[in-house]
Short mmCIF file of C-alpha atoms in Angstrom, two decimals:
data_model
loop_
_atom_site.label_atom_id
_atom_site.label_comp_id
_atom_site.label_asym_id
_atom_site.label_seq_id
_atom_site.Cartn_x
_atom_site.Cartn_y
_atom_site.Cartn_z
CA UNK A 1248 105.33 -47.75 -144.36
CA UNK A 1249 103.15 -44.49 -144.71
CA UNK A 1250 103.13 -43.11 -147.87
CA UNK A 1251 102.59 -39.30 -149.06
CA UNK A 1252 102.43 -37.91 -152.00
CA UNK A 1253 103.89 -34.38 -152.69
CA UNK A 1254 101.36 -31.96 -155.27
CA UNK A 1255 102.97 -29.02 -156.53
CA UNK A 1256 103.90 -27.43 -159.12
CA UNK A 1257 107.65 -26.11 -157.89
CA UNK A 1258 110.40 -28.45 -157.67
CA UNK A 1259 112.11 -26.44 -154.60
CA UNK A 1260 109.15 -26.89 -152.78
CA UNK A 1261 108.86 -30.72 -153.68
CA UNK A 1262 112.48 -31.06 -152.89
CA UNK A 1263 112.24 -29.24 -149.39
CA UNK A 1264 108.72 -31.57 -148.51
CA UNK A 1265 110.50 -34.70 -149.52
CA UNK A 1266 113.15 -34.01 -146.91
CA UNK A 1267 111.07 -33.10 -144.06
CA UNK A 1268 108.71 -36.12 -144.82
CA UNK A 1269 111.38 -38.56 -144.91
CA UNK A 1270 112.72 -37.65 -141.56
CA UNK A 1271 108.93 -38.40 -140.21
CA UNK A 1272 109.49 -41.46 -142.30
CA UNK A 1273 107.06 -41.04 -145.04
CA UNK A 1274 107.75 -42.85 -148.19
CA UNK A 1275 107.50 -39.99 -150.47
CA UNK A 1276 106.35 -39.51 -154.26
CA UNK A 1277 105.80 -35.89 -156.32
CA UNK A 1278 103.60 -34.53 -158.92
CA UNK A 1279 103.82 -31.28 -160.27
CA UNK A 1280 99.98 -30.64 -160.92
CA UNK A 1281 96.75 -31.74 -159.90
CA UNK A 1282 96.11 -34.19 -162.86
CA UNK A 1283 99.53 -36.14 -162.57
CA UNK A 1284 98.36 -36.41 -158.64
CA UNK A 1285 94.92 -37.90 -159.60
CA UNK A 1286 96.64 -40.45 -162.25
CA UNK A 1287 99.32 -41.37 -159.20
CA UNK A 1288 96.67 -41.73 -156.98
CA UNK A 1289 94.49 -44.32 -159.15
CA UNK A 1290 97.74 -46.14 -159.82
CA UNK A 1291 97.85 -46.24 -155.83
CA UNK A 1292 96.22 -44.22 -152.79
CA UNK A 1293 98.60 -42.95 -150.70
CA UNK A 1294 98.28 -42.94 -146.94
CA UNK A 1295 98.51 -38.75 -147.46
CA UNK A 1296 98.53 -36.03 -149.82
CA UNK A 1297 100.27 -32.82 -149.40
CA UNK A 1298 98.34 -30.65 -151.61
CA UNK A 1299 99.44 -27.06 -153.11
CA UNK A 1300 96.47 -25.00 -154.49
CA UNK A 1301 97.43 -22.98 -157.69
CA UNK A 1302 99.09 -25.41 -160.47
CA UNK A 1303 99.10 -25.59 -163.84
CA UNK A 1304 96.39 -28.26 -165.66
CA UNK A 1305 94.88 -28.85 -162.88
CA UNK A 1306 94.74 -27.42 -159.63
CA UNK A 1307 94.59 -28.48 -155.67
CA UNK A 1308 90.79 -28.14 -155.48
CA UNK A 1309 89.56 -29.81 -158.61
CA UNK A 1310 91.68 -32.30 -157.79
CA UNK A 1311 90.23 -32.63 -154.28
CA UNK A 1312 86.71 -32.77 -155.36
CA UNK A 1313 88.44 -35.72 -158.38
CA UNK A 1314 90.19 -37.42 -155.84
CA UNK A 1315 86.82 -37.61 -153.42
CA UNK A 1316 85.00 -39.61 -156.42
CA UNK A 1317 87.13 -42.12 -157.15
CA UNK A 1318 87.22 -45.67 -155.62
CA UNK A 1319 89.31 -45.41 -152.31
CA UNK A 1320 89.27 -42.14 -152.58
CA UNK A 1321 88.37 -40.80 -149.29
CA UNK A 1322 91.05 -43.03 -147.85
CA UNK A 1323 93.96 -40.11 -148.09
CA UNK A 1324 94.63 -37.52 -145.49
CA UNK A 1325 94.84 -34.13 -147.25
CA UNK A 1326 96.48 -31.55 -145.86
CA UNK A 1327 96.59 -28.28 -148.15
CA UNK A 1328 99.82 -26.26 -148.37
CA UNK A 1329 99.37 -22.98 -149.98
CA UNK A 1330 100.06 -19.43 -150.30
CA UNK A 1331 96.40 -18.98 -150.48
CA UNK A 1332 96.00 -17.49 -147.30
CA UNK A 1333 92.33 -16.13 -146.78
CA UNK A 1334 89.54 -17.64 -144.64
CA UNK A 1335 87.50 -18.31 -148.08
CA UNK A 1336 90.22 -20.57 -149.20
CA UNK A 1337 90.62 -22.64 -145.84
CA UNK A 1338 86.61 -23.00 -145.47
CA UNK A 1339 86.62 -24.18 -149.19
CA UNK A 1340 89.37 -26.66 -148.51
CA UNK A 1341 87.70 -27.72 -144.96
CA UNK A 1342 84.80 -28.01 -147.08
CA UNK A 1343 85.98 -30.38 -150.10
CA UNK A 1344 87.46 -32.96 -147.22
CA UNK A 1345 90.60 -30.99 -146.56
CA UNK A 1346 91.66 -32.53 -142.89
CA UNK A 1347 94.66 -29.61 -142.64
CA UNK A 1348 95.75 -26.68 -143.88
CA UNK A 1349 99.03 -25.00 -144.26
CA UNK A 1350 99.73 -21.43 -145.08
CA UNK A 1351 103.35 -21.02 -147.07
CA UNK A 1352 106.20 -20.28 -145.73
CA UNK A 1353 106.31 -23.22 -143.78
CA UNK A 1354 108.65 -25.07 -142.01
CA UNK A 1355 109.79 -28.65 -140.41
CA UNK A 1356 108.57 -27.88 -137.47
CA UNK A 1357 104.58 -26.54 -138.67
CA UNK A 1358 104.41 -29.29 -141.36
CA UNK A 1359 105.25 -32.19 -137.89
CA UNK A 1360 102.69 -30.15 -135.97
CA UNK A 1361 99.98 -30.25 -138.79
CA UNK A 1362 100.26 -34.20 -139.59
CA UNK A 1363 100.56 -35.03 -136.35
CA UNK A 1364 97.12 -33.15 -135.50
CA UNK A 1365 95.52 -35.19 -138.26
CA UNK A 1366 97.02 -38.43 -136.52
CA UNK A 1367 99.71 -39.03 -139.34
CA UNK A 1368 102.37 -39.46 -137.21
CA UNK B 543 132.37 -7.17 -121.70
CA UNK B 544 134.15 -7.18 -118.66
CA UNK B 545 133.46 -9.77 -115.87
CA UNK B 546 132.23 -7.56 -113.44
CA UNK B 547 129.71 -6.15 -116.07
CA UNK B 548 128.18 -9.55 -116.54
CA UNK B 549 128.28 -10.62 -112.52
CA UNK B 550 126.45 -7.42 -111.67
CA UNK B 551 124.11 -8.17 -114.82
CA UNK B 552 123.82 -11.61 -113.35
CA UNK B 553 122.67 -10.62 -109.82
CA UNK B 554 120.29 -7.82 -111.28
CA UNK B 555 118.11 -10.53 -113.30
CA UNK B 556 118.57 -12.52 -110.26
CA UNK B 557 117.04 -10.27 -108.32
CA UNK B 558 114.51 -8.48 -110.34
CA UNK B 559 113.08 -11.68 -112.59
CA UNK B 560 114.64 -14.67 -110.72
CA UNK B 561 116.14 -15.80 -113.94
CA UNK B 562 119.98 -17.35 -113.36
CA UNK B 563 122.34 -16.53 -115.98
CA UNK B 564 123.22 -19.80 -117.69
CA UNK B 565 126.63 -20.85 -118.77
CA UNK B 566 126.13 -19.78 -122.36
CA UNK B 567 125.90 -16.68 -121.15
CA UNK B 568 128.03 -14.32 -123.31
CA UNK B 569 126.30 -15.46 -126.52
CA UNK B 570 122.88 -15.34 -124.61
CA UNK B 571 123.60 -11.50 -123.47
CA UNK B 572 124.82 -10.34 -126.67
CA UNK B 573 121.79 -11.73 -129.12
CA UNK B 574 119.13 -10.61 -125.83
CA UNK B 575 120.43 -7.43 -126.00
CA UNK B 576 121.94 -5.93 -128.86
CA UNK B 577 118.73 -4.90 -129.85
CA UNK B 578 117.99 -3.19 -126.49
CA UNK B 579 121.70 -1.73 -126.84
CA UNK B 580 120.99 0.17 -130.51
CA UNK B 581 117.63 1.62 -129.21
CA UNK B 582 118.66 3.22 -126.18
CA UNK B 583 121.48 4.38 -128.01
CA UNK B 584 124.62 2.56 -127.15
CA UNK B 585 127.44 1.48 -129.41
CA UNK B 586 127.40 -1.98 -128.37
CA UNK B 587 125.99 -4.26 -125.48
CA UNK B 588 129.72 -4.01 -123.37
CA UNK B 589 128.80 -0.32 -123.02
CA UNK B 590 124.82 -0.89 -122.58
CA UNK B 591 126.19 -2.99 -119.44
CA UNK B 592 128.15 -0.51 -117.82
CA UNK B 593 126.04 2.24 -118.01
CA UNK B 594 123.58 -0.37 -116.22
CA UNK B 595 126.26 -0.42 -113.49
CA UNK B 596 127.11 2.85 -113.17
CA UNK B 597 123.79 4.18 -113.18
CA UNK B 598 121.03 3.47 -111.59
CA UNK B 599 118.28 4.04 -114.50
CA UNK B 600 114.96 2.07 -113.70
CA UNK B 601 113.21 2.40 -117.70
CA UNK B 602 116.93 0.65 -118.98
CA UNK B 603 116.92 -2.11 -115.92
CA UNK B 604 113.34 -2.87 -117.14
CA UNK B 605 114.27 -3.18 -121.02
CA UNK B 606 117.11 -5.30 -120.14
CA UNK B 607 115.29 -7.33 -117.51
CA UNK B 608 112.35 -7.66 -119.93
CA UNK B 609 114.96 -8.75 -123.10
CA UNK B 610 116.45 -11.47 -121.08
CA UNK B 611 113.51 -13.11 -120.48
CA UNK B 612 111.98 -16.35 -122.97
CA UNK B 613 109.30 -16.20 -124.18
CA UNK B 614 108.94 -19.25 -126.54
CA UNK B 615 105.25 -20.35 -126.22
CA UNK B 616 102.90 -21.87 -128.86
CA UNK B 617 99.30 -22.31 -128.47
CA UNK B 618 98.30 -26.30 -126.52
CA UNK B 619 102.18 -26.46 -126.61
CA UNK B 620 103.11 -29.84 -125.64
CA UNK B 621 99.68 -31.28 -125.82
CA UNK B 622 99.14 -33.68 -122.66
CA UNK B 623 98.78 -30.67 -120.79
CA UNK B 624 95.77 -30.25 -122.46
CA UNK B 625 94.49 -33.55 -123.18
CA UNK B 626 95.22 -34.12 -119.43
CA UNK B 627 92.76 -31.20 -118.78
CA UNK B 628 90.11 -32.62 -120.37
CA UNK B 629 90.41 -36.01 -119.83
CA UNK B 630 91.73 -35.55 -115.48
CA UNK B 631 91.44 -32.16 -114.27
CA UNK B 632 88.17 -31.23 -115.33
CA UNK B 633 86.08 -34.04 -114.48
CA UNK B 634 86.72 -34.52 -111.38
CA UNK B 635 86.57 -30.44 -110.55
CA UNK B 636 83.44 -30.16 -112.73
CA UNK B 637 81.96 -32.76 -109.83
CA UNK B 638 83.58 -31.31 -107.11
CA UNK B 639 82.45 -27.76 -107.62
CA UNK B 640 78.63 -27.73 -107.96
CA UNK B 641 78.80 -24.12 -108.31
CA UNK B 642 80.59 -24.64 -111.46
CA UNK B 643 83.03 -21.91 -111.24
CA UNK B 644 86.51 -22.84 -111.53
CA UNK B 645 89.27 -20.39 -110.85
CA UNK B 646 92.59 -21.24 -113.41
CA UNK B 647 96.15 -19.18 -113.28
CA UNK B 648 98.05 -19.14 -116.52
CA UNK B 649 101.26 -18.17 -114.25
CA UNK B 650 103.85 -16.69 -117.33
CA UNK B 651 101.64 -16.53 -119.86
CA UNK B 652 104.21 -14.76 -121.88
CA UNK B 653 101.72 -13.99 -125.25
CA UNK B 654 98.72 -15.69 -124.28
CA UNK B 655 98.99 -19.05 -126.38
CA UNK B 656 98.40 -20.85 -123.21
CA UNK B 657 95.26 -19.20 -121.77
CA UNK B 658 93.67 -18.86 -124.95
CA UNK B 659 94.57 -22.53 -125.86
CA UNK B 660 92.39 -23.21 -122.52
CA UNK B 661 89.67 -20.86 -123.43
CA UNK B 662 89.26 -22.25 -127.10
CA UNK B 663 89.39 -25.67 -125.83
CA UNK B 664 86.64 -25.40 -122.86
CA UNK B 665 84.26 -23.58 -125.80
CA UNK B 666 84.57 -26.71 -127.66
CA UNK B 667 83.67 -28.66 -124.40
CA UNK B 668 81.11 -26.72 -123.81
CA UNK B 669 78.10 -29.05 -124.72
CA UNK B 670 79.45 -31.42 -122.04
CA UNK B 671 79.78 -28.84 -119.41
CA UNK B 672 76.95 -26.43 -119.86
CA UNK B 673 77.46 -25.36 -115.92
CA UNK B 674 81.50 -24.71 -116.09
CA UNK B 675 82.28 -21.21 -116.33
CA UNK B 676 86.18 -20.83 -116.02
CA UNK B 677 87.94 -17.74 -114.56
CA UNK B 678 91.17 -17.22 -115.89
CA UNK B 679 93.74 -15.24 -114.97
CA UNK B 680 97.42 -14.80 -116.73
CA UNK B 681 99.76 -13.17 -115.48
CA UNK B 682 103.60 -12.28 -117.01
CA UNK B 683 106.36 -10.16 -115.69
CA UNK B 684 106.86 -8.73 -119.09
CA UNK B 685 104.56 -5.71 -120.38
CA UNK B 686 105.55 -6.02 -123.99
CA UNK B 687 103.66 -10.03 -123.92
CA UNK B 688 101.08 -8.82 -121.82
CA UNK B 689 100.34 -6.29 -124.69
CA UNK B 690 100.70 -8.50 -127.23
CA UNK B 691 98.45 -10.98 -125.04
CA UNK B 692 95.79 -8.71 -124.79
CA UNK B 693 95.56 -7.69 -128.23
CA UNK B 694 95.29 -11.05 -129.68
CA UNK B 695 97.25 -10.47 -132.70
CA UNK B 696 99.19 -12.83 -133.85
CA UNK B 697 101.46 -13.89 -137.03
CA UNK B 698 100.72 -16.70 -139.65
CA UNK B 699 103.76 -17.84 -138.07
CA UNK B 700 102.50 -18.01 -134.46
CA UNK B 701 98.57 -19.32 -135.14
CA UNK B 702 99.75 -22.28 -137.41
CA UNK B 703 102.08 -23.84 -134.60
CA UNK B 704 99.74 -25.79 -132.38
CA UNK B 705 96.53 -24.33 -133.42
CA UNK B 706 94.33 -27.25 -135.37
CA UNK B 707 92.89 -25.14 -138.37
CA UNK B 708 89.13 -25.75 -137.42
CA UNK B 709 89.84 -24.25 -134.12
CA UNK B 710 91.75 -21.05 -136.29
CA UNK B 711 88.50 -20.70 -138.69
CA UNK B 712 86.63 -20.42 -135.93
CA UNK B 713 88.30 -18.42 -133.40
CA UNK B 714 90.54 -16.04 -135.96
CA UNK B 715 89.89 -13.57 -138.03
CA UNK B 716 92.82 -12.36 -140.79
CA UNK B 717 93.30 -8.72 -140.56
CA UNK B 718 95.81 -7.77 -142.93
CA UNK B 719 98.79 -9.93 -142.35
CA UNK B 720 97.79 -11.23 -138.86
CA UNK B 721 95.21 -13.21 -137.13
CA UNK B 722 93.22 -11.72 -134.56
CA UNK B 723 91.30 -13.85 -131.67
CA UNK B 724 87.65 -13.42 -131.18
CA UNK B 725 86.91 -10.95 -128.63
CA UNK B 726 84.74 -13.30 -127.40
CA UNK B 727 87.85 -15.63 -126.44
CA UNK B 728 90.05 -12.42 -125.41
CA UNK B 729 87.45 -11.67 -122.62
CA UNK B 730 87.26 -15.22 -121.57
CA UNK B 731 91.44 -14.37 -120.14
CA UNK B 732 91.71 -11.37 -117.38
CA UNK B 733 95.75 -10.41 -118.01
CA UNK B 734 97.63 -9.18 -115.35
CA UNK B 735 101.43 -8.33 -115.02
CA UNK B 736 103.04 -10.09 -111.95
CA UNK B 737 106.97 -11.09 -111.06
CA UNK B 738 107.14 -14.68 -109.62
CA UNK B 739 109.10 -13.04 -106.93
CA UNK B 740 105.99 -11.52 -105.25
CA UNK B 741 104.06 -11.62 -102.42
CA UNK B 742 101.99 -14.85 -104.59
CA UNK B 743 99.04 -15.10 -101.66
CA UNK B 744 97.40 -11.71 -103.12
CA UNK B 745 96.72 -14.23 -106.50
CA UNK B 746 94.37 -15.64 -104.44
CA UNK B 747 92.59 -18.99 -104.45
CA UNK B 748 92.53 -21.16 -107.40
CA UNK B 749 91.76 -24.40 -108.28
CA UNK B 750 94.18 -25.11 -111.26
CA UNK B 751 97.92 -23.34 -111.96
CA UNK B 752 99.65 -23.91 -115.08
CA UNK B 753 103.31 -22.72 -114.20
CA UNK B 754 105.25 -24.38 -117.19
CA UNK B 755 108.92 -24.03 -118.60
CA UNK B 756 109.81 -20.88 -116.00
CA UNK B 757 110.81 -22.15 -113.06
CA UNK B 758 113.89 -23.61 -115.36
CA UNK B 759 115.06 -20.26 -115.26
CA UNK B 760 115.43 -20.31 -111.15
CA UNK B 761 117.53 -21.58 -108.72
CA UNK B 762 116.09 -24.05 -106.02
CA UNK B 763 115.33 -22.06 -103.21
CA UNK B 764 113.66 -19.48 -105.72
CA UNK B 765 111.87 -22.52 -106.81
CA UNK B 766 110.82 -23.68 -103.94
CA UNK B 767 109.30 -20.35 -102.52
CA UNK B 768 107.30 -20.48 -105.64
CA UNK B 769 106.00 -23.83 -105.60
CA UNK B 770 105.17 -24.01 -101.91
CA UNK B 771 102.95 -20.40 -102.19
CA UNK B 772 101.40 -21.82 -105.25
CA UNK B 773 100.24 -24.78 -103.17
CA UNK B 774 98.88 -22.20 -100.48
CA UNK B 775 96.73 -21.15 -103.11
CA UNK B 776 95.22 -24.44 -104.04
CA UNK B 777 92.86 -26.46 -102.45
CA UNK B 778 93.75 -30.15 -101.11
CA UNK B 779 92.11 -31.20 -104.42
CA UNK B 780 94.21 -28.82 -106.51
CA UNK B 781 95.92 -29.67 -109.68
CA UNK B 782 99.34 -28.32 -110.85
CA UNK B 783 100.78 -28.15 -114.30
CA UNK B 784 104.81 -27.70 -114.43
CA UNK B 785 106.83 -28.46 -117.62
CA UNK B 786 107.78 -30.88 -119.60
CA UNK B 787 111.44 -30.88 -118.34
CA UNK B 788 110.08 -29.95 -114.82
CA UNK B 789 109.54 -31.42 -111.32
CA UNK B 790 108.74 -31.11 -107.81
CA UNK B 791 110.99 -33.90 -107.15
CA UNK B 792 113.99 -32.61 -104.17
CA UNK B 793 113.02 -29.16 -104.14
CA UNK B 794 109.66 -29.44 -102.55
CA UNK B 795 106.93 -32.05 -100.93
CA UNK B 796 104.13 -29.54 -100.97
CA UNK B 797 102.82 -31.80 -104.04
CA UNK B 798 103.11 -35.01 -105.77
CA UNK B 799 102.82 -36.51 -109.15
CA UNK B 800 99.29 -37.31 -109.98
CA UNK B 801 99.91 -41.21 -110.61
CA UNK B 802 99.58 -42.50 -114.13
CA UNK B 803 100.61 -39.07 -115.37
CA UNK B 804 103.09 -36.80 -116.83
CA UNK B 805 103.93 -32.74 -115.96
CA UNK B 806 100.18 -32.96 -113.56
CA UNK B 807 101.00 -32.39 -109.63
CA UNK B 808 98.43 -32.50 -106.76
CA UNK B 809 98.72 -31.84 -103.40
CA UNK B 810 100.88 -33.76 -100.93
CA UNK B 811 98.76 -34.22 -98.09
CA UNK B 812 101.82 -35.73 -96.42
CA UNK B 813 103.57 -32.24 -96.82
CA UNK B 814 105.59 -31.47 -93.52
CA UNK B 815 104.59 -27.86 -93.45
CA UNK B 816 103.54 -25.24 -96.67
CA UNK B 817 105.15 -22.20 -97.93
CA UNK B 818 107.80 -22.29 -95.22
CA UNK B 819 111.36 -22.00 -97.02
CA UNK B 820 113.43 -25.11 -95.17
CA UNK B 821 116.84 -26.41 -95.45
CA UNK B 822 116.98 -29.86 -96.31
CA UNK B 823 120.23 -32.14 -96.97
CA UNK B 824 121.51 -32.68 -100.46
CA UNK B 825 118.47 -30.13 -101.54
CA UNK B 826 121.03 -26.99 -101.78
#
């Protein structure tokens, strides 16, 4: 089963990824900042990573550019999901490895669009 | 609403747009036009329709015409469309036409998702088809998409359904809220506003038509009309695009699946005759 793993820092949002993700039938698993997501992720990659941008400890990009350097670390898909909605954000993202990037409010429909563009589902 | 509002509503749309009232329809009037009701200043959509009956006022039978009308697009909405394009249609054109101009009609383009989608998409194919230079021409019944088509605007909303994110960082720019095109995809699409119901020779030649999700709204014999001038238009080796939900199956044998394919029509050369409305058994 495909795994993803859910980075942000509100549990609303979490909540409202986990149920969209499950329907595409994702096993799902949450952090609620950047540094939880890198510990999760050296326990086990997952197959994807939905990634916020502005969390507490740590956020999405210095996780990225974590994530990048560990063993198996290039493995995940990364899509972004952010309000950060300016072209320097999305060319940063694009940049560190980002494969996708969504720009808050989103819904079921964008989120099934965007992983299935990256060839998640 | 009284019954004879909504049959004279029904036979207006028929014959101004083509579009048949569905069964739905009392919901479908009420949420189209309630809007259109409040700005022309009308208490409510029952009294909206009889004024439309009593009076014969061209600027409200275009607002209401116009409201009634879908137009749910997304840009490279549905995909194969597209992939078929690039993997079909365009290789065996870019062979057949040495003069490398290929003439494409976007035919209810509604915002532009689906000409632009075309235009982005043969800029990134560009390296393998230096010599391709695609006309493309959309065309809508609806002025308010044409506008909106031609200005290349478009919500966070609209460019993040269907639009890969390379493709938006390097066709968009973000001004203010929205997302404009590059001008230098906006000029790659000529817009033009043009009812189905035409006259459809004066589109001229063409060697591809994309015609998806609108002749759902017509009845067969409307259908038909449309699909045998589009095939007057086309040359024996043609390609059509209809719907996902659409065929050519018992309304018309001007074309025929392309085999090993889904929604892509070519020509029938076994066609009994072309854009000559017949009566056929079963078919009405």
């Amino acid at each position: 089963m495909k795994t993803c793993l859910v980075v942000d820092d509100s549990r609303v949002i979490r909540k409202v990824a986990r149920r969209i993700l499950e329907n595409l039938q994702f096993e799902v698993s949450e952090a609620a900042d950047g540094l939880e997501a890198l510990n999760a992720c050296k326990a086990t990659m997952p197959t994807a990573i939905l990634l916020d941008w502005n969390m507490p400890v740590m956020d999405g990009i210095t996780f990225l550019r974590q994530l990048r350097k560990e063993e198996g670390g290039t493995e995940p898909v990364v899509v972004f999901c952010t309000t950060e909605n300016d072209m320097s954000h999305i060319t940063e993202a694009l940049t560190e490895g980002a494969s996708e990037y969504i720009m808050k409010p989103f819904d079921g429909d964008i989120l099934e669009a965007k992983f299935s563009e990256v060839g998640l589902i | 609403m009284t019954t004879e509002d909504i049959e004279h509503l029904a036979a207006l749309l028929k014959q101004r747009s083509g579009l048949i009232l569905g069964t739905e329809k009392t919901y479908l009037i009420e949420s189209r036009l309630s809007p259109v009701a409040r700005k022309e200043g009308f208490s409510n959509v029952a009294a909206l329709l009889t004024s439309l009956r009593t009076r014969r006022d061209e600027k409200l039978i275009y607002a209401v015409t116009d409201a009634m009308t879908t137009n749910e697009t997304f840009f490279f909405r549905d995909k194969t469309p597209f992939d078929q394009f690039k993997s079909d249609v365009l290789p065996a054109l870019a062979k057949a036409r040495l003069s490398g101009d290929l003439k494409i009609w976007c035919a209810a383009c509604s915002t532009g998702q689906e000409p632009y989608s075309l235009a982005m998409m043969m800029e990134e194919l560009r390296p393998q088809y230096p010599r391709i230079k695609l006309d493309i021409l959309a065309t809508d019944i609806s002025e308010r998409c044409l506008e909106k088509a031609q200005a290349g605007l478009y919500t966070q909303f609209e460019v993040q359904r269907g639009l890969p994110i390379q493709m938006m960082v390097k066709h968009f720019e973000k001004v203010d809220d929205m997302w404009r095109l590059s001008s230098k995809i906006r000029q790659a699409v000529r817009f033009k506003k043009l009812n189905l119901l035409e006259d459809l020779r004066l589109v001229g030649r063409q060697d591809v038509v994309y015609c998806r999700n609108v002749l759902i709204y017509f009845d067969i014999e409307t259908k038909r009309r449309v699909l045998e001038q589009i095939s007057t238009l086309l040359p024996d080796d043609g390609f059509l695009f209809l719907g996902a939900a659409e065929t050519v199956l018992g309304i018309t044998d001007a074309f025929k699946p392309m085999p090993g394919t889904r929604g892509l029509y070519i020509k029938n050369p076994a066609a009994s005759t072309s854009a000559m409305p017949r009566l056929r058994a079963g078919a009405a």
